[in-house]
Short mmCIF file of C-alpha atoms in Angstrom, two decimals:
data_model
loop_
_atom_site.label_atom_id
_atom_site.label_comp_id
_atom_site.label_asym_id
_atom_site.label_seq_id
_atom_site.Cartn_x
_atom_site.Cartn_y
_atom_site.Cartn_z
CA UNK E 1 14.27 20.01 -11.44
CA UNK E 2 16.75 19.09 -14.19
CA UNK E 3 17.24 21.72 -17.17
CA UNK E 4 17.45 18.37 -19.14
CA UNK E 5 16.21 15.09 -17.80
CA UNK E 6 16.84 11.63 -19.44
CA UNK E 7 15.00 8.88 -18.92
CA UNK E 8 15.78 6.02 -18.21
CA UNK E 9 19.11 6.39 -16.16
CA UNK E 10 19.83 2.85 -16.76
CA UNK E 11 18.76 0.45 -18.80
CA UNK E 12 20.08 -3.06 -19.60
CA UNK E 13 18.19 -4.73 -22.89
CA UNK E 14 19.01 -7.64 -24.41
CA UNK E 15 20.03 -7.91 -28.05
CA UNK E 16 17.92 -6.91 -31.24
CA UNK E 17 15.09 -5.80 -29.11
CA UNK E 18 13.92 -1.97 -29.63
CA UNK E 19 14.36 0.01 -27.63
CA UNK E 20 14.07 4.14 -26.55
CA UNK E 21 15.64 6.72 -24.35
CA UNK E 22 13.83 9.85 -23.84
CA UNK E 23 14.98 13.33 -23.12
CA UNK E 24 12.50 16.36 -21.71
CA UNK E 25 14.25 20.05 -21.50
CA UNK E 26 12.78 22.64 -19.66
CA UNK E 27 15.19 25.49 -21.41
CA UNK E 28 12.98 26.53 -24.08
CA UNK E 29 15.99 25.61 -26.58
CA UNK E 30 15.49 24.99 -30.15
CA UNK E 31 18.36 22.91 -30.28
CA UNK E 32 18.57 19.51 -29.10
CA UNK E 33 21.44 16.83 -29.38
CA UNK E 34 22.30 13.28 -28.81
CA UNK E 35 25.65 12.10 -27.90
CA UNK E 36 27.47 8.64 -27.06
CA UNK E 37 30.00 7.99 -24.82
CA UNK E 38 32.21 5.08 -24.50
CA UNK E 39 34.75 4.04 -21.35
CA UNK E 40 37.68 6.27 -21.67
CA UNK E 41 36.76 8.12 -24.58
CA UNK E 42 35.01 11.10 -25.92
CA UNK E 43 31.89 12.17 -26.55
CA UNK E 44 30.59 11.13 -30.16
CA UNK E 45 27.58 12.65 -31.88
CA UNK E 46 24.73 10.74 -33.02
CA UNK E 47 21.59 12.77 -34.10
CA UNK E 48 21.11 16.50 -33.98
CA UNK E 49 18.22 18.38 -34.60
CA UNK E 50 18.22 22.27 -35.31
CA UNK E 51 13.94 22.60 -34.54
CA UNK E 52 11.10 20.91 -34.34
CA UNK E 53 10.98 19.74 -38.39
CA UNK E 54 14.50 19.65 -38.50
CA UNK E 55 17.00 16.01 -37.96
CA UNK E 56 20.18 15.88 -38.91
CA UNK E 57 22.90 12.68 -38.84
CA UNK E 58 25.93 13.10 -36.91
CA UNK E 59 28.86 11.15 -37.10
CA UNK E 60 27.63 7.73 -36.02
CA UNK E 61 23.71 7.68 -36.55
CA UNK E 62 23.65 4.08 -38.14
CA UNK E 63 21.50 1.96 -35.81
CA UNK E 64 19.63 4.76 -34.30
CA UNK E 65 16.66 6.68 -35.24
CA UNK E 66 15.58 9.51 -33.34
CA UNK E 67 12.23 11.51 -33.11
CA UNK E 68 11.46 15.24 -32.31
CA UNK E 69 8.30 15.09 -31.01
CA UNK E 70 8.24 18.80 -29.38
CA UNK E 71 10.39 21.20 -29.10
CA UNK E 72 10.97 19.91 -25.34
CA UNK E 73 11.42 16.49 -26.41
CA UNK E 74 13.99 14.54 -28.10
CA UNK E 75 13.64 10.96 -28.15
CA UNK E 76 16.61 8.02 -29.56
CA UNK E 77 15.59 5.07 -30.51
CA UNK E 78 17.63 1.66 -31.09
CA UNK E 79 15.32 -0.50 -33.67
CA UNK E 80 17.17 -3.41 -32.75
CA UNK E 81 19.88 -3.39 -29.90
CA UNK E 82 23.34 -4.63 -30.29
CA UNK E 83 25.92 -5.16 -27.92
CA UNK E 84 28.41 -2.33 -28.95
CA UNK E 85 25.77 -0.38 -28.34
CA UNK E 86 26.81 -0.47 -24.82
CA UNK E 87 27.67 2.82 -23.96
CA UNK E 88 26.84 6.06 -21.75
CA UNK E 89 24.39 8.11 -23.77
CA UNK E 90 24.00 11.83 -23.41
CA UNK E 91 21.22 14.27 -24.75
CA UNK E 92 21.82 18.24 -24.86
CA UNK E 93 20.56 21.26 -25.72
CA UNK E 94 22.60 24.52 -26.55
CA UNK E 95 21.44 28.14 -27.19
CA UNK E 96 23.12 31.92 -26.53
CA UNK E 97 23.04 33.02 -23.55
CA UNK E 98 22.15 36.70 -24.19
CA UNK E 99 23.14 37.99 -20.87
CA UNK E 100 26.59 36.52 -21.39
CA UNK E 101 27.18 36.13 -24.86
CA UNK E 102 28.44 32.58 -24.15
CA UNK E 103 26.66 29.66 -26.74
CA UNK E 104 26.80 26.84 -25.04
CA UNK E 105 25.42 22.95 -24.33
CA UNK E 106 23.45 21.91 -21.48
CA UNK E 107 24.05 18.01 -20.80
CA UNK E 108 21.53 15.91 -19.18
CA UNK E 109 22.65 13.46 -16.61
CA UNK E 110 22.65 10.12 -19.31
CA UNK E 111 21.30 6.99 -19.97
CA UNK E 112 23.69 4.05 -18.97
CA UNK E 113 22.41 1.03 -21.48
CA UNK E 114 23.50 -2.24 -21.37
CA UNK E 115 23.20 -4.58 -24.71
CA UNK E 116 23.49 -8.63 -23.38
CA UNK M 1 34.88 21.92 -37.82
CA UNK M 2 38.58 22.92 -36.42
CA UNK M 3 40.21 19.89 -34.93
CA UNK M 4 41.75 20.38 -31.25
CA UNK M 5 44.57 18.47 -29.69
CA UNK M 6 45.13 18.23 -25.81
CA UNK M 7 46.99 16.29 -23.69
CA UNK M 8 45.65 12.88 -22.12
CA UNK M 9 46.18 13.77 -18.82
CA UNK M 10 47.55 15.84 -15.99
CA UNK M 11 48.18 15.30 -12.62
CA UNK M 12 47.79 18.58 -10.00
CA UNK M 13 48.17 18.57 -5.77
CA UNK M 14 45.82 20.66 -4.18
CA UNK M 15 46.39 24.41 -3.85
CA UNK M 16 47.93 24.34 -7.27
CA UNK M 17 46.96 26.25 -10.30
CA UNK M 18 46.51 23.71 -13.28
CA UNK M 19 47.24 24.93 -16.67
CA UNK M 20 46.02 22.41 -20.01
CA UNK M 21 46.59 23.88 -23.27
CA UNK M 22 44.88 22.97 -26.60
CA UNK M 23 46.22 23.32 -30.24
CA UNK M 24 43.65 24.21 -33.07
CA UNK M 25 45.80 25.00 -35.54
CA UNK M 26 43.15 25.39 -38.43
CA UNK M 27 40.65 27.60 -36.21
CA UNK M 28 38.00 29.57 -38.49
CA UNK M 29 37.98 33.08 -38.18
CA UNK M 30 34.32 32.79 -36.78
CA UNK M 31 35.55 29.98 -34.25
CA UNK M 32 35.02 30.57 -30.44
CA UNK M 33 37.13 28.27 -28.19
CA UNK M 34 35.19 26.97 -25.12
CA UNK M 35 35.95 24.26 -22.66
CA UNK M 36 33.64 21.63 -20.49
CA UNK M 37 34.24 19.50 -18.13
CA UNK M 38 32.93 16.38 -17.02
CA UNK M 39 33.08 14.63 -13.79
CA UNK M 40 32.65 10.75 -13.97
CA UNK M 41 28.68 9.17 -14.87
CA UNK M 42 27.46 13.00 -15.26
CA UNK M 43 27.48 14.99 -18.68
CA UNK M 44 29.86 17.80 -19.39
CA UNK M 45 29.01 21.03 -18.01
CA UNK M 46 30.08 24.50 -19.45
CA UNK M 47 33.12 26.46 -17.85
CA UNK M 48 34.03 28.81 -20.74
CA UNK M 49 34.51 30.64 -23.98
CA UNK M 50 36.62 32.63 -25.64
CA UNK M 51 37.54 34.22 -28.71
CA UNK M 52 40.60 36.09 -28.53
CA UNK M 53 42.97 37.39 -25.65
CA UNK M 54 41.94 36.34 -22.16
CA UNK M 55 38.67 35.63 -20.53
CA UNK M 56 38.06 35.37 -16.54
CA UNK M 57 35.20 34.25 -14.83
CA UNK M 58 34.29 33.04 -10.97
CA UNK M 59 35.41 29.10 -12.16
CA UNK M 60 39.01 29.60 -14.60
CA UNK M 61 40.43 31.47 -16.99
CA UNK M 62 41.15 31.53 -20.85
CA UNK M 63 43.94 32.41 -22.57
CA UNK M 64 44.41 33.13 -26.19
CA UNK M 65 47.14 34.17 -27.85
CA UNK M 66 47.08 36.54 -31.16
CA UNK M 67 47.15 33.95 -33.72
CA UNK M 68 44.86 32.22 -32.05
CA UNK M 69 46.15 28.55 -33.25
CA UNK M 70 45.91 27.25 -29.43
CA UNK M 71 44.36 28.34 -25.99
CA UNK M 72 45.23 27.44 -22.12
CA UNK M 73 42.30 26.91 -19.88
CA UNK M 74 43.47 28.36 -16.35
CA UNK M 75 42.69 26.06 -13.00
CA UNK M 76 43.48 28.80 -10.04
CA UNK M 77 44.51 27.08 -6.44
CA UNK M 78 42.57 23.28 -7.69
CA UNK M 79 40.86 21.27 -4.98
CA UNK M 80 39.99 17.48 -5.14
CA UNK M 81 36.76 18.14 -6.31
CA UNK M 82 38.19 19.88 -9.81
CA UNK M 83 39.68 16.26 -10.71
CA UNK M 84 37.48 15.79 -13.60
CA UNK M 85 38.13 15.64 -17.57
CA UNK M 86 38.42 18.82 -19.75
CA UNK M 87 37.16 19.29 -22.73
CA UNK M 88 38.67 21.57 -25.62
CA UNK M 89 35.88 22.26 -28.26
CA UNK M 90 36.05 25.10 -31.28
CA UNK M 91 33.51 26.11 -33.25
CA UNK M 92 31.40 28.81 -34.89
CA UNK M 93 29.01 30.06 -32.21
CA UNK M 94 27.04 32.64 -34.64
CA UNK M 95 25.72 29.27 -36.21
CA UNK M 96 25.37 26.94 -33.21
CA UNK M 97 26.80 24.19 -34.96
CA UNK M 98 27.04 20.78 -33.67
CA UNK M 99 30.45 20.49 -31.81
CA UNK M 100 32.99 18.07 -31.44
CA UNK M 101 34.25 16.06 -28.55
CA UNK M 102 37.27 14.74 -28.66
CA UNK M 103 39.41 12.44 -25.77
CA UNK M 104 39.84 15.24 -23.70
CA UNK M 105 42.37 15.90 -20.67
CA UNK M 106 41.63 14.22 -17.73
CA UNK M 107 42.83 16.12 -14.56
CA UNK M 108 43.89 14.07 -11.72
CA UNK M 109 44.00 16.08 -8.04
CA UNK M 110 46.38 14.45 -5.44
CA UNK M 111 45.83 15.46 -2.01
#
């Protein structure tokens, strides 16, 4: 099984509905991430959260909402879809890795939506 | 958060070793340097980190000079599969702070 898992992998929604995509980590990380990625381009970040009563805005969070219901369990939400909200979304976690020193992300495998 | 700059893309044949440097001019002194990469429809996946002087593991290889003000990420003998886009990222590890992605180098592998 997945470290992180996403659900859906792809979703196409049609505009100003709500809608959510749900990420599950099996890690046992505090920290928990969600990204956007367009064609071509980086990735941007959306909504970060630091523990379970903790939710931070990233660069772009205007249109989203997000929810940390667990600490296994980030959730994004788009109240009401637009269509450059197209995009490849991402959700991560990141910790130290004691037995290497390394600090880094864990990526799940994204959420392809479609806004029509 | 230090910004990084990388080039856009880089073609490679097989066997080759594939070098991509990164700028970060304004790196903090508490700054590690790590690269992803991310192959196309997946999400970026960790290859390493560094802080100063060189860094080896079974994957590539890091390279930072003294100043620290830019790193090369090392590709030894690349194969088709290693086509991919890398990702230059700095930031303070002691604090976990959110990172930044930016275009990234995308690595073509001809055959």
């Amino acid at each position: 099984d997945a470290d992180v898992t996403q659900t859906p992998r792809n979703r196409i929604t049609k505009t100003g509905k709500r809608i959510m995509l749900e990420c599950s980590q099996t890690k046992g990380h505090d920290r928990m991430y969600w990204y956007r990625q367009d064609p071509g381009l980086g990735l941007r970040l959306i909504y970060y959260s630091f523990d379970v009563k903790d939710i931070n805005k990233g660069e772009i969070s205007d249109g989203y909402s997000v929810s940390r219901q667990a600490q296994a369990k980030f959730s994004l939400s788009l109240e009401s879809a637009i269509p450059n909200q197209t995009a490849l979304y991402f959700c991560a976690t990141s910790d130290l890795d004691r037995a290497s020193g390394n600090y880094g992300y864990t990526f799940g495998s994204g959420t392809r939506l479609t806004v029509v | 958060l230090a910004k990084t700059t990388q080039p856009i893309s880089m073609d490679s044949y097989e066997g080759q070793e594939v070098n991509i440097t990164c700028s970060h001019n304004n790196i903090a002194t508490n700054d590690y340097i790590t690269w992803y990469q991310q192959f196309p429809s997946q999400g970026p996946r960790f290859i390493i980190q560094g802080y100063k002087t060189k860094v080896t593991n079974e994957v590539a290889s890091l390279f930072i000079p003294a100043d620290r003000k830019s790193s090369t990420l090392s590709l030894p003998r690349v194969s088709l599969s290693d086509t991919a886009v890398y990702y230059c990222l700095v930031g303070d590890k002691a604090a976990g702070n959110k990172l930044t992605f930016g275009g990234g180098t995308r690595v073509l592998v001809k055959p």
